Short mmCIF file of C-alpha atoms and ligand atoms in Angstrom, two decimals:
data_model
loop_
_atom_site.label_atom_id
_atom_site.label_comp_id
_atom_site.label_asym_id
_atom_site.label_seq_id
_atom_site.Cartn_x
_atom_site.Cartn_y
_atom_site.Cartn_z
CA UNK S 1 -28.30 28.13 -49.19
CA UNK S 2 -26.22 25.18 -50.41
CA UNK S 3 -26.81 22.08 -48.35
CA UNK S 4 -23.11 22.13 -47.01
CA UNK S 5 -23.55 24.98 -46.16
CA UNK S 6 -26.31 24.58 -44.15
CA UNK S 7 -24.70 21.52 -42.78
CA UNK S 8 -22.03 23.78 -41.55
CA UNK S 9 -24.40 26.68 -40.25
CA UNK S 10 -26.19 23.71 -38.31
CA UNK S 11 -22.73 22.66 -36.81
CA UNK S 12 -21.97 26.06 -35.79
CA UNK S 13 -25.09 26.96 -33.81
CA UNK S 14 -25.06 22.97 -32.28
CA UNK S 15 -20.94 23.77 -31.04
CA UNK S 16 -22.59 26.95 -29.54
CA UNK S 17 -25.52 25.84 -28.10
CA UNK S 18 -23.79 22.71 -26.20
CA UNK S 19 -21.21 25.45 -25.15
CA UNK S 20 -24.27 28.29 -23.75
CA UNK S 21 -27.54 26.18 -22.85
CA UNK S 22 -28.11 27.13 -19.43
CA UNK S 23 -28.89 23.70 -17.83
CA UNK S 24 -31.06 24.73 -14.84
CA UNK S 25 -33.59 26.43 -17.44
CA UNK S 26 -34.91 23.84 -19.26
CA UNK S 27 -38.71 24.12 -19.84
CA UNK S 28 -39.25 21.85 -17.05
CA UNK S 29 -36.97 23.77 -14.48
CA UNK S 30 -38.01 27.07 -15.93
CA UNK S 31 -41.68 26.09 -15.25
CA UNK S 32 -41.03 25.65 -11.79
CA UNK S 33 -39.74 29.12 -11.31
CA UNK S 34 -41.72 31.64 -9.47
CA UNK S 35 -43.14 34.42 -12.77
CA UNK S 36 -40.89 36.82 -12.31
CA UNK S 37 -37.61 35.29 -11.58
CA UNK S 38 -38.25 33.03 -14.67
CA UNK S 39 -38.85 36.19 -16.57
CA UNK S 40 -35.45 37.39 -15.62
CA UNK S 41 -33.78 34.71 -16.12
CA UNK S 42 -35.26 33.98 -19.86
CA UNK S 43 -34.89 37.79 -20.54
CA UNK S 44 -30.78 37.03 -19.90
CA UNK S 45 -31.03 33.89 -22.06
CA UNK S 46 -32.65 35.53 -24.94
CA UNK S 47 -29.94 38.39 -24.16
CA UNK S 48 -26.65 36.02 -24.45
CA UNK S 49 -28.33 34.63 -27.68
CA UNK S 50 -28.37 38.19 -28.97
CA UNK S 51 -25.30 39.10 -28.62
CA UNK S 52 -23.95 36.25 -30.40
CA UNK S 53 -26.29 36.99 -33.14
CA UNK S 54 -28.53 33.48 -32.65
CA UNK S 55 -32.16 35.31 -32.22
CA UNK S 56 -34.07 36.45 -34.96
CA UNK S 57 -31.56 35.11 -37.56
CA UNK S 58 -34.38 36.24 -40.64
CA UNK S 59 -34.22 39.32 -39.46
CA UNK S 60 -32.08 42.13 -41.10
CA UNK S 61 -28.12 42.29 -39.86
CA UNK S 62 -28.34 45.99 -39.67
CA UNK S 63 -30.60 45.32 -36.58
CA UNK S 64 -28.77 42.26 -35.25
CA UNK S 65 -30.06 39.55 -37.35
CA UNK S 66 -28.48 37.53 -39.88
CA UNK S 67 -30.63 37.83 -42.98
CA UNK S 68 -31.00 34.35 -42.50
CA UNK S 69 -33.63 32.24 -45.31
CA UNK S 70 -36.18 29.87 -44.51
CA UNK S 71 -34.09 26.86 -44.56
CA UNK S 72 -31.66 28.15 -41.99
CA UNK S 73 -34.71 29.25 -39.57
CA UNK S 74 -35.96 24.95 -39.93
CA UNK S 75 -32.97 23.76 -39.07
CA UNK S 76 -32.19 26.61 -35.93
CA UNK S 77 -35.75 25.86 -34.58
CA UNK S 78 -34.28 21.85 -35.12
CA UNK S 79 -31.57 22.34 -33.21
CA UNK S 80 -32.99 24.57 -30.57
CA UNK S 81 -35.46 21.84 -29.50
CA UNK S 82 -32.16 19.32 -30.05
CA UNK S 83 -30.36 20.82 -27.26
CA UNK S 84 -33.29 21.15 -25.25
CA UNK S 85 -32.77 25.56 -25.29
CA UNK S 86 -34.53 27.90 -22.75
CA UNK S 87 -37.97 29.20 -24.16
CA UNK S 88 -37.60 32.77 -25.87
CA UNK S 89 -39.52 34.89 -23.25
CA UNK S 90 -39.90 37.86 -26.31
CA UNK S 91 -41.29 35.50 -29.12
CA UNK S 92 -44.30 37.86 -29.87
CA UNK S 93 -41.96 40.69 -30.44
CA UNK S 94 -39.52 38.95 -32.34
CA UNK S 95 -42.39 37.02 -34.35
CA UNK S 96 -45.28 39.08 -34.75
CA UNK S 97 -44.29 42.84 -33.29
CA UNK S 98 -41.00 43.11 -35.10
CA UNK S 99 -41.38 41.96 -38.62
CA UNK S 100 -44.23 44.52 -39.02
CA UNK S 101 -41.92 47.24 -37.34
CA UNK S 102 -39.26 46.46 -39.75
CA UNK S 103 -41.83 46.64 -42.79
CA UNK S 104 -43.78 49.70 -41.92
CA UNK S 105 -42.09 51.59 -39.64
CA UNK S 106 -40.22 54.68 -39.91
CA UNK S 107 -36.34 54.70 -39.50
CA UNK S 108 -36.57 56.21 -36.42
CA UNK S 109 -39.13 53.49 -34.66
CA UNK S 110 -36.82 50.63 -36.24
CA UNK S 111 -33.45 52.02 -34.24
CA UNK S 112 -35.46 52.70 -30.83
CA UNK S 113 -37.05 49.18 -30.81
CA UNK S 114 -36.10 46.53 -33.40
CA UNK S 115 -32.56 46.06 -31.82
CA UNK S 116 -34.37 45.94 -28.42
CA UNK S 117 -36.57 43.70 -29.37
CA UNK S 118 -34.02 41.09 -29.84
CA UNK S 119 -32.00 41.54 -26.95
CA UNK S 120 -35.69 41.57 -24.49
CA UNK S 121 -34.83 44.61 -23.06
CA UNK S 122 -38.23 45.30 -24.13
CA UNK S 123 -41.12 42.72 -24.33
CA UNK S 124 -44.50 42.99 -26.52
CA UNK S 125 -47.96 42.45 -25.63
CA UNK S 126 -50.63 42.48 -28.43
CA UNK S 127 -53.49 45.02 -27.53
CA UNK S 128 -55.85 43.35 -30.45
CA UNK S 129 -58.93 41.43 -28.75
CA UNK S 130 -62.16 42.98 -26.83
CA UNK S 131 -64.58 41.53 -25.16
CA UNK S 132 -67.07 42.00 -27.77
CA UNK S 133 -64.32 41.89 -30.70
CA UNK S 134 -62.46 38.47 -31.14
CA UNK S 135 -62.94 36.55 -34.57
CA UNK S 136 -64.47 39.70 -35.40
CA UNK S 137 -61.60 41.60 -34.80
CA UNK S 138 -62.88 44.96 -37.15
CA UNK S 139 -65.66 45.59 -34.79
CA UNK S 140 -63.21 46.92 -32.02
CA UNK S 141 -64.58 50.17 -30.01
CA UNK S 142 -61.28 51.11 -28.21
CA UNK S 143 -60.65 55.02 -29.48
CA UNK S 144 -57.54 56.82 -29.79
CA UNK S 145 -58.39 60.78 -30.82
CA UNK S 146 -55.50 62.99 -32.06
CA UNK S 147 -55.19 65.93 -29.58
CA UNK S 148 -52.34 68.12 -30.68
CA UNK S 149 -48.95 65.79 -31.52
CA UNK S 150 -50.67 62.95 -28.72
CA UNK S 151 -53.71 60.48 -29.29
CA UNK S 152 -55.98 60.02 -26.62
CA UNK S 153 -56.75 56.86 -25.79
CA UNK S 154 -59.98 55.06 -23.91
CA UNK S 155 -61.03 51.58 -24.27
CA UNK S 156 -60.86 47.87 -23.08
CA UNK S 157 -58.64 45.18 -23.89
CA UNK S 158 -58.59 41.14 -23.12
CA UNK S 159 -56.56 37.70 -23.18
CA UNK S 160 -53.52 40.06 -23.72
CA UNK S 161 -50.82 37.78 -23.27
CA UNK S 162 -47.63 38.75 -21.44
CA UNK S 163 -49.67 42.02 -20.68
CA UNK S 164 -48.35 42.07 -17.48
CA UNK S 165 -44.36 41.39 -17.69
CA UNK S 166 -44.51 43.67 -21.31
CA UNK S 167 -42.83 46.55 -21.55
CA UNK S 168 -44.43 47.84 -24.91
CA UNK S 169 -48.05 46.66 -26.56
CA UNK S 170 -49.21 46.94 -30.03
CA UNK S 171 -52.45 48.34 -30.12
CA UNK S 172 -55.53 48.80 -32.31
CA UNK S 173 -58.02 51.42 -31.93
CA UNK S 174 -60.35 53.12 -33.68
CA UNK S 175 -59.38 56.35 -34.98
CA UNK S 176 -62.14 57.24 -37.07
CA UNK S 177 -65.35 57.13 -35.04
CA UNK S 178 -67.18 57.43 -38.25
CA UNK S 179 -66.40 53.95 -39.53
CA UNK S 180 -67.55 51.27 -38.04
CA UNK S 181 -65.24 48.15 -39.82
CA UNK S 182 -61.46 47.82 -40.60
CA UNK S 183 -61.38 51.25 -42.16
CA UNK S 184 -60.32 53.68 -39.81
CA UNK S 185 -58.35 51.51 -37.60
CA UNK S 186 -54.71 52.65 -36.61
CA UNK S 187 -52.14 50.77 -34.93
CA UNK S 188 -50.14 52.64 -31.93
CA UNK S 189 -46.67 51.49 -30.56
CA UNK S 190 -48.11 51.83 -26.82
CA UNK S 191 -45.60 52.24 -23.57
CA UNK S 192 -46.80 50.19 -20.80
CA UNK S 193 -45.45 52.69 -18.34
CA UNK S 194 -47.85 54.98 -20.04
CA UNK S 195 -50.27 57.16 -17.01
CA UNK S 196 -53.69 55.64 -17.19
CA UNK S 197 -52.91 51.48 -18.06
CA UNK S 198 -54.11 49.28 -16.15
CA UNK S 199 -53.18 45.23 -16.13
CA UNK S 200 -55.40 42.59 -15.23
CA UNK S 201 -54.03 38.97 -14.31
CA UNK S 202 -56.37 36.23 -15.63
CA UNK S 203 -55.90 33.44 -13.96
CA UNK S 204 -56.31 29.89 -16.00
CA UNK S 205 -57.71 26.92 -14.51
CA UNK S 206 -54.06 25.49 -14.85
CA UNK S 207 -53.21 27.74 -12.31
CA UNK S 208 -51.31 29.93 -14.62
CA UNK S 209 -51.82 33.76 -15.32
CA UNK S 210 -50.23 34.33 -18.76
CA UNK S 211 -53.02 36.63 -19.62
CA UNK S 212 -55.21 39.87 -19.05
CA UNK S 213 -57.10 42.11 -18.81
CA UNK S 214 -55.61 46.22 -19.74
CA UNK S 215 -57.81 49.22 -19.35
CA UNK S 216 -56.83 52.69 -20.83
CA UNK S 217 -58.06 55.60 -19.80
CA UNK S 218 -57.23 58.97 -21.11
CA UNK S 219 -53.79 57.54 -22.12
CA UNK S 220 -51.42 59.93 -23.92
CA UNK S 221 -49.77 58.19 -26.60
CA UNK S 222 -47.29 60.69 -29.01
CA UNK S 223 -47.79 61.13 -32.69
CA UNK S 224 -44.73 59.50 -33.15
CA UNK S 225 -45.86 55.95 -32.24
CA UNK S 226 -48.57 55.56 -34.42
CA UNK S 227 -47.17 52.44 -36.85
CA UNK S 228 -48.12 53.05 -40.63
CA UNK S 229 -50.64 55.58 -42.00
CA UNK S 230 -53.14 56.85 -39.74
CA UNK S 231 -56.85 54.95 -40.12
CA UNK S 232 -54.56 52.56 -42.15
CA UNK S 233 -53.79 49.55 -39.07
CA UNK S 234 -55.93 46.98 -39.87
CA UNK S 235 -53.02 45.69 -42.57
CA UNK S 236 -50.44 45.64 -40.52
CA UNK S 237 -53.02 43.55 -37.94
CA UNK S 238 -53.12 41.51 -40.86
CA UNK S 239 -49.55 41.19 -41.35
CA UNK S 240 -49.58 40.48 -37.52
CA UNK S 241 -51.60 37.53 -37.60
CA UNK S 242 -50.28 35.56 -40.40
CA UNK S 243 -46.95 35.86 -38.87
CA UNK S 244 -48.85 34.55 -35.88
CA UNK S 245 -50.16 31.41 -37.42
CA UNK S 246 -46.91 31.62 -39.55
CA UNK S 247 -45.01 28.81 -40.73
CA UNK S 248 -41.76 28.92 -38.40
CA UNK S 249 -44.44 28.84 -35.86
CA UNK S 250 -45.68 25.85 -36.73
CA UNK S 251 -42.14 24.13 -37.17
CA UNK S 252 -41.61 24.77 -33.46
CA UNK S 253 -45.08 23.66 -32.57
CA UNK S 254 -44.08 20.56 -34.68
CA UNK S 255 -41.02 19.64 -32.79
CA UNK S 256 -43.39 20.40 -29.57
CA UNK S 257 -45.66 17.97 -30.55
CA UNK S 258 -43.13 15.26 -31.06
CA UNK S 259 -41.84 16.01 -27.78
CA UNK S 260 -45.56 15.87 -26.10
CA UNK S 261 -45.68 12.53 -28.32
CA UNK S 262 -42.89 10.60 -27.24
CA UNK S 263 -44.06 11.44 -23.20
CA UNK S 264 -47.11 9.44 -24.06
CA UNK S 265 -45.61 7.12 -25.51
CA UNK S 266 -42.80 6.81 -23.13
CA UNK S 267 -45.98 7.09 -20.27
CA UNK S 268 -47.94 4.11 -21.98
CA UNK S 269 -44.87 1.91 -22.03
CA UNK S 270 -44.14 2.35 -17.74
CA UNK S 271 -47.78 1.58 -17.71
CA UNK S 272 -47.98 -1.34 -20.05
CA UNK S 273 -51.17 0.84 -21.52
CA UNK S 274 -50.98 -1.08 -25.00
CA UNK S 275 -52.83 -4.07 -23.15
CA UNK S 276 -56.11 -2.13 -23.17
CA UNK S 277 -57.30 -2.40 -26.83
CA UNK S 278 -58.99 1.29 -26.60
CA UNK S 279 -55.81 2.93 -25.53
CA UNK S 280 -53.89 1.09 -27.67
CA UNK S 281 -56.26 2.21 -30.66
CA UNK S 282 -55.91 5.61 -28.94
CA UNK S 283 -52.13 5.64 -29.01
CA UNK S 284 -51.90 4.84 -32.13
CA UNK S 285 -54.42 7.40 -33.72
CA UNK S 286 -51.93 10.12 -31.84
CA UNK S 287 -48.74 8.39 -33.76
CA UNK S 288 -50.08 8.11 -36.95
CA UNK S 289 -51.86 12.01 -36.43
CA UNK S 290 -48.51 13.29 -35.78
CA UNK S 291 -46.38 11.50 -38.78
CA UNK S 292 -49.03 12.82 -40.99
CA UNK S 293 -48.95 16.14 -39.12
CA UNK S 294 -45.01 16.37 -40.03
CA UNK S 295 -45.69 15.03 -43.97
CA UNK S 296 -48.05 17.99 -43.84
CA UNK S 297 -45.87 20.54 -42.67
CA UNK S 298 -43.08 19.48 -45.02
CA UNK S 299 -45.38 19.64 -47.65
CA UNK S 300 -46.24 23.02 -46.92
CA UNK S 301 -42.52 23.93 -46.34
CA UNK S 302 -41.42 22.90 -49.50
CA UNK S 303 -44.27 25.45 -50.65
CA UNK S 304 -42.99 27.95 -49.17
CA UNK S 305 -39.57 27.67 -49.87
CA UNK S 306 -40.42 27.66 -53.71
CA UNK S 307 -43.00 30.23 -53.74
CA UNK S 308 -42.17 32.41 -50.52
CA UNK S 309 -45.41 32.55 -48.79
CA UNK S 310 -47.44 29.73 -47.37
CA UNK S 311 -50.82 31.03 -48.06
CA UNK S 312 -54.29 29.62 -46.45
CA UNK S 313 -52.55 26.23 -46.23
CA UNK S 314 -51.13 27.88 -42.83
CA UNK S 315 -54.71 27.29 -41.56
CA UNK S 316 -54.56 23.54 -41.94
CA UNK S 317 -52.04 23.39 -39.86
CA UNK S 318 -53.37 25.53 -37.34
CA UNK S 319 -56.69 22.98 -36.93
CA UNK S 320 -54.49 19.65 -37.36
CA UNK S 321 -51.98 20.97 -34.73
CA UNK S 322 -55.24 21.96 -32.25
CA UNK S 323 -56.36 18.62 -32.58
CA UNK S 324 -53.55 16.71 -31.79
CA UNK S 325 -52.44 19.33 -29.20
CA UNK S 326 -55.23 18.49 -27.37
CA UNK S 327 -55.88 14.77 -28.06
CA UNK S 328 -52.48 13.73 -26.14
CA UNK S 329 -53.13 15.14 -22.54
CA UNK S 330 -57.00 13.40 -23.30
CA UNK S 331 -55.11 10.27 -23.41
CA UNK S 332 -52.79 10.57 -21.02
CA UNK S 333 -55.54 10.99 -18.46
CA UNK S 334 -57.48 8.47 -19.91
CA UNK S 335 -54.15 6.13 -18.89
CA UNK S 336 -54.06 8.03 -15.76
CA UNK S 337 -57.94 7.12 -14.57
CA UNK S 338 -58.84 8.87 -10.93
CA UNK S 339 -54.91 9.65 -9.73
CA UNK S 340 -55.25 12.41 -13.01
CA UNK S 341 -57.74 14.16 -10.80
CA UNK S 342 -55.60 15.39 -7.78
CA UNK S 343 -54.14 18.41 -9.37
CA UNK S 344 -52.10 21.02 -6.95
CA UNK S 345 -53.45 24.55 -8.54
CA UNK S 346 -52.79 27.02 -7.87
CA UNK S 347 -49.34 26.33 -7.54
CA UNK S 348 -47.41 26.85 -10.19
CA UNK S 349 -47.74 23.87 -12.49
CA UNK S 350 -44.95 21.26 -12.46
CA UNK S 351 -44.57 20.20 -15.89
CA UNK S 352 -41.83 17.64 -15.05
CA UNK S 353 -43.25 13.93 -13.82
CA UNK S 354 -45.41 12.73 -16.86
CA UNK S 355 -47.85 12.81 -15.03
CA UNK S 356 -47.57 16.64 -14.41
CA UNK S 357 -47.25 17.10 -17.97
CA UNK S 358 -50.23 15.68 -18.80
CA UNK S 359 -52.79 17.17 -16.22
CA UNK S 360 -51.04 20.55 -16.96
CA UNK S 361 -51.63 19.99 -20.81
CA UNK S 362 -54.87 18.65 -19.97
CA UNK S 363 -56.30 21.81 -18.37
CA UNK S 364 -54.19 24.26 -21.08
CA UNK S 365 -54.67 23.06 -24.50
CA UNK S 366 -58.28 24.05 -24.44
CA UNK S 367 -56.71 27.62 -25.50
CA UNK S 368 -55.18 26.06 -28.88
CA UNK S 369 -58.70 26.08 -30.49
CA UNK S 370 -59.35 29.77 -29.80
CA UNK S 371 -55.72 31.54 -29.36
CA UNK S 372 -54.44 32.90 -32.70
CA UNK S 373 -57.86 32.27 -34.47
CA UNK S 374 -60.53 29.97 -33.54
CA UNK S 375 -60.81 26.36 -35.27
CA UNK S 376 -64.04 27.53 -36.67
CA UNK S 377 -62.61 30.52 -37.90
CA UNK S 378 -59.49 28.07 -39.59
CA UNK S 379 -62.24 25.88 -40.96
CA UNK S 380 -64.03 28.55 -42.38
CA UNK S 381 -60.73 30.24 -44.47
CA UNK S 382 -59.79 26.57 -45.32
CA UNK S 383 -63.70 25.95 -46.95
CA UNK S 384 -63.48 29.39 -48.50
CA UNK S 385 -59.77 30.08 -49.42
CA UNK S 386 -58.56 26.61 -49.57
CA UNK S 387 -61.43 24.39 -50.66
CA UNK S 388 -62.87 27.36 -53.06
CA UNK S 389 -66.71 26.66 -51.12
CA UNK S 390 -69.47 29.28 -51.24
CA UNK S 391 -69.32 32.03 -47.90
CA UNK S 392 -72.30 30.44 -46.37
CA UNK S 393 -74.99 32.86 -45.35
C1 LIG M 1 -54.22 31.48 -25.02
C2 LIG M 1 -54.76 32.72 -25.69
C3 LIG M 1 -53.92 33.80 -25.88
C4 LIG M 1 -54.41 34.96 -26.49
N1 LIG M 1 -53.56 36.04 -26.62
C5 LIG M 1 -54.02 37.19 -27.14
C6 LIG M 1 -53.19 38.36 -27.20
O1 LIG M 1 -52.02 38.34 -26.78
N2 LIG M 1 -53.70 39.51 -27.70
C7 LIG M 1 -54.98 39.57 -28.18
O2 LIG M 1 -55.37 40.63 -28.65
N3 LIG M 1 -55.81 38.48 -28.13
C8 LIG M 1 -55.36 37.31 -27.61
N4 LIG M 1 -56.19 36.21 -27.52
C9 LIG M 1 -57.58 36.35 -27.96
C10 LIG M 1 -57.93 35.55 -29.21
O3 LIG M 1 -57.38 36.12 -30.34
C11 LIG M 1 -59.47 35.50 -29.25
O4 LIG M 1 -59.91 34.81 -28.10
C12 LIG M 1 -59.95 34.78 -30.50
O5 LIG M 1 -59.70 35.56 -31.64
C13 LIG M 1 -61.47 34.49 -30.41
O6 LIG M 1 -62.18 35.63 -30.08
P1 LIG M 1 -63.26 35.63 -28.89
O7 LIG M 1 -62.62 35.03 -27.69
O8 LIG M 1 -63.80 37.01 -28.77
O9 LIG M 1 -64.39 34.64 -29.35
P2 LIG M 1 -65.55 34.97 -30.41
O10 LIG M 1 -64.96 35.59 -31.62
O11 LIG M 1 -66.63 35.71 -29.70
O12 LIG M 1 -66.05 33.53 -30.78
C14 LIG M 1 -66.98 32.81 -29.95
C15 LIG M 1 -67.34 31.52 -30.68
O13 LIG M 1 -68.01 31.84 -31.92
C16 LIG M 1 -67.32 31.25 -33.01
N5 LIG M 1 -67.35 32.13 -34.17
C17 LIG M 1 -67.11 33.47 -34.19
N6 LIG M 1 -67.18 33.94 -35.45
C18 LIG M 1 -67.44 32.89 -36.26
C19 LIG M 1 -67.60 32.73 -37.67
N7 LIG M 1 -67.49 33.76 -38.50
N8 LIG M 1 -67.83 31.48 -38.15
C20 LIG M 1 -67.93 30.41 -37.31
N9 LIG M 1 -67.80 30.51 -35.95
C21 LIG M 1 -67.55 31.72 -35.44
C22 LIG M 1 -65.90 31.05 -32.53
O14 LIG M 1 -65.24 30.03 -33.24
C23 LIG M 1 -66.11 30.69 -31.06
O15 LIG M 1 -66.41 29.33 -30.93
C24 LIG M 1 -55.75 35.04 -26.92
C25 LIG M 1 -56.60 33.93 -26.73
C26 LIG M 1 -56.13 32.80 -26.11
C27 LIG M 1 -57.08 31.65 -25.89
#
């Protein structure tokens, strides 16, 4: 796209957003909602952004996107965290659900959920993780068996996020008993009204319960859901994840971690922190991690924008983001000292003093080094993928 154009596409969704940002759901009012009325209310957000065609602009127009390129989705994720917009309750369908949909789906599963997807009539939970299948995602034992035009399926699930508010879950299971690793692996479009589903609330020591537990048994899921070729899941799981640790992703986490960044800094100036020389050494590790964060990401954009795909570089970003992520609540409660103790949980978490912000990030950024791929697992593809190294034994 020509840069005045994208000037003018900027302008355009800026005009809008001044015109539609709810201003009582902010992230920090939105937090303070009880779960399901914040639900709600996101669900209508992400709705009124649909029908004016501003969610899921890269996706096709035939399904209510606007075939949008790369360039356009930096600068709406730009201006989105600009105007301060409502978080988009159905990311994981629009980001990692739907693209895969779109790609290997049949006609008739792209016109019952892609459009739906976008407006949040239906959310998506990702059925992926066991408890004894994680990094090693191919060793998963949940089964699905064909009986007539219906699979049959028994198993366990964990950390699904969202399990409990979705209305739909992708889900892996093994469909070949006879093979033991990716092969025979499908991937079924599962209804979470389905007879036999069970959710789980995990509750995080934030306070928060974003994730669970979900236990099928004997649940009939048709023919017709099964995504792809049967036995054939474990590349669209694949697909899944890298749109998971995908680069758009990592734009917004970007902008979040400028945010997060100027709190401290903002925190450290009320509280005169740059007198103490480790703080101050502290505080400035975080700046000059986050500038070089940004030169990274750029760098990686510009990639991508040439060449169309990011590739293992993805996984840098991943680990550099983790780090940071979690290095600016550390300081913050190292500026806090004993007041960063007293911590109201399990209420939900107020994310909108400073102070707030940093206990809650304190107690939740933990998750960045295992959500979406551990930071072993990123430093392993980056040695092997990225740095060409020998698999070690
Ligand atoms: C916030 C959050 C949200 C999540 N949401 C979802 C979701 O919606 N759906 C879903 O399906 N899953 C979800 N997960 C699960 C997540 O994908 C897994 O937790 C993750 O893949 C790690 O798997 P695991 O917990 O089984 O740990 P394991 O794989 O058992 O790993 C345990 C430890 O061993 C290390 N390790 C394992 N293999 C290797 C290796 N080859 N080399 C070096 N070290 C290794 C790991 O780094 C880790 O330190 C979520 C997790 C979190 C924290």
């Amino acid at each position: 796209m020509a840069e005045q154009d994208l000037d003018a596409f900027r302008s355009e969704l800026r005009v809008w957003l001044e015109q539609h940002v709810p201003a009582d759901l902010s992230p920090e009012n939105a937090a303070n909602l009880a779960d399901d009325e914040r639900i709600r209310r996101l669900r209508a957000w992400q709705r009124t952004l649909a029908d004016a065609r501003w969610i899921g602009i890269t996706w096709p127009r035939e399904y209510g996107g606007r075939a949008a390129g790369i360039a356009e989705q930096i600068v709406y994720v730009e201006e989105m965290a600009r105007a301060r917009a409502p978080e988009i309750v159905g990311t994981l369908g629009i980001g990692i659900a739907g693209p895969p949909i779109l790609a290997y789906g049949t006609d008739e599963q792209k016109r019952r959920f892609a459009h739906r997807i976008l407006t949040a009539e239906d959310l998506w939970c990702f059925g992926f993780s066991e408890p004894g299948a994680g990094s090693d995602l191919a060793s998963l034992r949940t089964t699905a068996v064909l009986d007539g035009d219906h699979f049959v399926v028994n198993g366990q699930k964990v950390w699904t996020t969202l399990g409990h508010h979705a209305d739909w879950c992708m889900l892996l299971a093994r469909t070949d008993p006879d093979t033991k690793r990716a092969k025979g692996i499908s991937c079924l479009l599962v209804d979470m009204k389905s007879p036999g589903i069970e959710v789980r609330p995990l509750r995080q020591m934030t306070g928060d319960a974003e994730f669970n537990e979900m236990f099928f048994d004997n649940v009939r899921v048709p023919r017709a859901n099964l995504l792809g070729e049967l036995h054939e899941g474990w590349q669209i799981a694949v697909a899944a994840l890298q749109n998971e640790r995908g680069i758009l992703y990592v734009v917004s986490m970007q902008i979040l971690l400028k945010q997060a960044r100027d709190r401290l800094i903002e925190m450290a100036r009320a509280r005169d922190a740059g007198r103490d020389p480790l703080l101050r050494q502290e505080l400035a590790r975080v700046y000059l991690g986050t500038e070089i964060f940004r030169l990274t990401c750029q760098r990686t954009l510009d990639k991508l924008l040439r060449m169309g795909m990011p590739g293992p570089e993805a996984s840098i970003i991943k680990l550099h983001w983790t780090e940071l992520t979690q290095a600016m609540p550390r300081v913050g409660m190292a500026m806090l000292g004993p007041a960063g103790l007293l911590y109201d949980t399990p209420a939900p978490a107020k994310k909108g003093n400073p102070q707030e912000f940093m206990q809650h990030g304190f107690l939740a950024t933990p998750a960045a080094s295992i959500a979406s791929g551990t930071s072993e697992i990123m430093r392993g593809i980056i040695a092997m993928q990225v740095l060409g190294l020998p698999r070690g034994t």
